[in-house]
XYZ file of C-alpha atoms in Angstrom:
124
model
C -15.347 18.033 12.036
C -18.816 17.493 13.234
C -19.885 18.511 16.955
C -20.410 14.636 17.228
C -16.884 13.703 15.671
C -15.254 16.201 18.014
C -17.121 14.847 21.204
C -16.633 11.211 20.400
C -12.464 12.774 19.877
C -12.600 13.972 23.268
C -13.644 11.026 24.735
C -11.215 9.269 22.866
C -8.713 11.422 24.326
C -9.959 10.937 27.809
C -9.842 7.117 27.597
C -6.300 6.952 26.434
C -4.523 9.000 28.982
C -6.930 6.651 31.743
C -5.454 3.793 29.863
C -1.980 4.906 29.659
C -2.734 5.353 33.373
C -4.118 2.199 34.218
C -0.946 0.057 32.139
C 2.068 -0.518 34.241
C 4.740 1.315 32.338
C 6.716 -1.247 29.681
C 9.593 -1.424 31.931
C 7.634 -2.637 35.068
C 8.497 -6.527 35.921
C 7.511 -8.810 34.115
C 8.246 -6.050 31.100
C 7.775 -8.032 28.342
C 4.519 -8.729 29.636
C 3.837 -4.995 30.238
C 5.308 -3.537 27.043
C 3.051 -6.224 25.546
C -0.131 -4.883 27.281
C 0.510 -1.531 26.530
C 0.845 -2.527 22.551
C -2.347 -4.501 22.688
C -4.366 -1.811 24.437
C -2.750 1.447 23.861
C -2.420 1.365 19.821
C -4.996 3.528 18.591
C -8.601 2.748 17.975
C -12.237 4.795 17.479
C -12.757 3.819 21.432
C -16.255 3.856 20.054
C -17.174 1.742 23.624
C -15.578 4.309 25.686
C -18.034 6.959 24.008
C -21.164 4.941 24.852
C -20.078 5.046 28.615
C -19.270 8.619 28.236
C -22.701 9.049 26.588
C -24.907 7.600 29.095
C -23.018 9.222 31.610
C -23.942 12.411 29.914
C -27.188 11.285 29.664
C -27.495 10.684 33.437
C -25.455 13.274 34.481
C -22.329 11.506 36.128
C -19.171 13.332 36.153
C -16.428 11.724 33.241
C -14.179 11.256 36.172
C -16.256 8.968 37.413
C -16.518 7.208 34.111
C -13.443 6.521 33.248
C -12.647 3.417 35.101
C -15.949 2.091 33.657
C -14.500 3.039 29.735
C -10.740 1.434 30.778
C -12.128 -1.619 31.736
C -14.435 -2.167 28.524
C -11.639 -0.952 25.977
C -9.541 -3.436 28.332
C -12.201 -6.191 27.457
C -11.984 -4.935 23.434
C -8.022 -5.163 23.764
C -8.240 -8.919 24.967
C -10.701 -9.843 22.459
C -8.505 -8.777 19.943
C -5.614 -9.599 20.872
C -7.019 -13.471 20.989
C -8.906 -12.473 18.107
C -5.205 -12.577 16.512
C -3.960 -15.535 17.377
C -2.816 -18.125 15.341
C -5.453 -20.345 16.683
C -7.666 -18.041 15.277
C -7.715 -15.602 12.881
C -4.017 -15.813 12.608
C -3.922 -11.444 11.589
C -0.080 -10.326 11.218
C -1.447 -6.777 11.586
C -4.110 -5.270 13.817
C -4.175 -1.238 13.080
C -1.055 -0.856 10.783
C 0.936 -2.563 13.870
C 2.770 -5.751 14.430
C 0.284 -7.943 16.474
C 1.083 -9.378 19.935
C 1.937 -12.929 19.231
C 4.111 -11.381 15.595
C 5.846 -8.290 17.505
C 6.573 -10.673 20.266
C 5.774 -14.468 20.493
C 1.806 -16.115 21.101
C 3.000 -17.180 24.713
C 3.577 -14.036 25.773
C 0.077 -12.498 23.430
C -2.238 -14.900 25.018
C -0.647 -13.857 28.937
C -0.251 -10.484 27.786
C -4.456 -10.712 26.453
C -5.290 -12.504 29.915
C -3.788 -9.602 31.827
C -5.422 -7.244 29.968
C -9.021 -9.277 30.939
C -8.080 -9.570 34.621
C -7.015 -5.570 34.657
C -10.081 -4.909 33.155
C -12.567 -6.706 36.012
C -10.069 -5.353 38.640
């Protein structure tokens, strides 16, 4: 693995345990909407957009800690575009990363709520 690959791995790494963070847990009320967040936004991904926060951060010499609200709310934005992305209205994907996607796994009500959410969390 390249110095680059490993560094854009870390940040990966960072981002997901902010975002994991962030989510209610899947049994917080409303849970369906919750466990339905937590698909959309906590299934995997480069969390190449994350990195380019990281980077300039780097670059301007901010601590990560400080980043990582700023890299939760834009994989937040890249979870809600997706998961509309999705939508029968749409694109109408079955899959998004080897998974089910929101409105297959559980119904579009609940994927187009569950992608608002993620939007609101994200300007929160």
């Amino acid at each position: 693995m390249s110095a680059a690959q490993s560094w854009l791995q870390r940040c990966s790494e960072r981002v997901q345990k902010a975002l994991a963070q962030t989510l209610e847990t899947a049994d917080t009320r409303p849970a369906r909407l919750h466990a339905a967040m937590r698909h959309a936004a906590l299934n995997g991904g480069k969390r190449f957009r994350a990195g380019l926060i990281y980077a300039a951060g780097e670059a301007l010499g901010i601590d990560d800690q400080q980043l990582d609200p700023l890299a939760v709310a834009v994989e937040l934005i890249h979870a809600y575009s997706l998961v509309h992305d999705d939508l029968p209205a749409m694109d109408d994907d079955d899959l998004r990363r080897g998974q089910p996607t929101l409105h297959v796994a559980w119904d579009e009500a609940t994927a187009i709520l569950a992608g608002d959410a993620l939007q609101a969390l994200a300007f929160e």
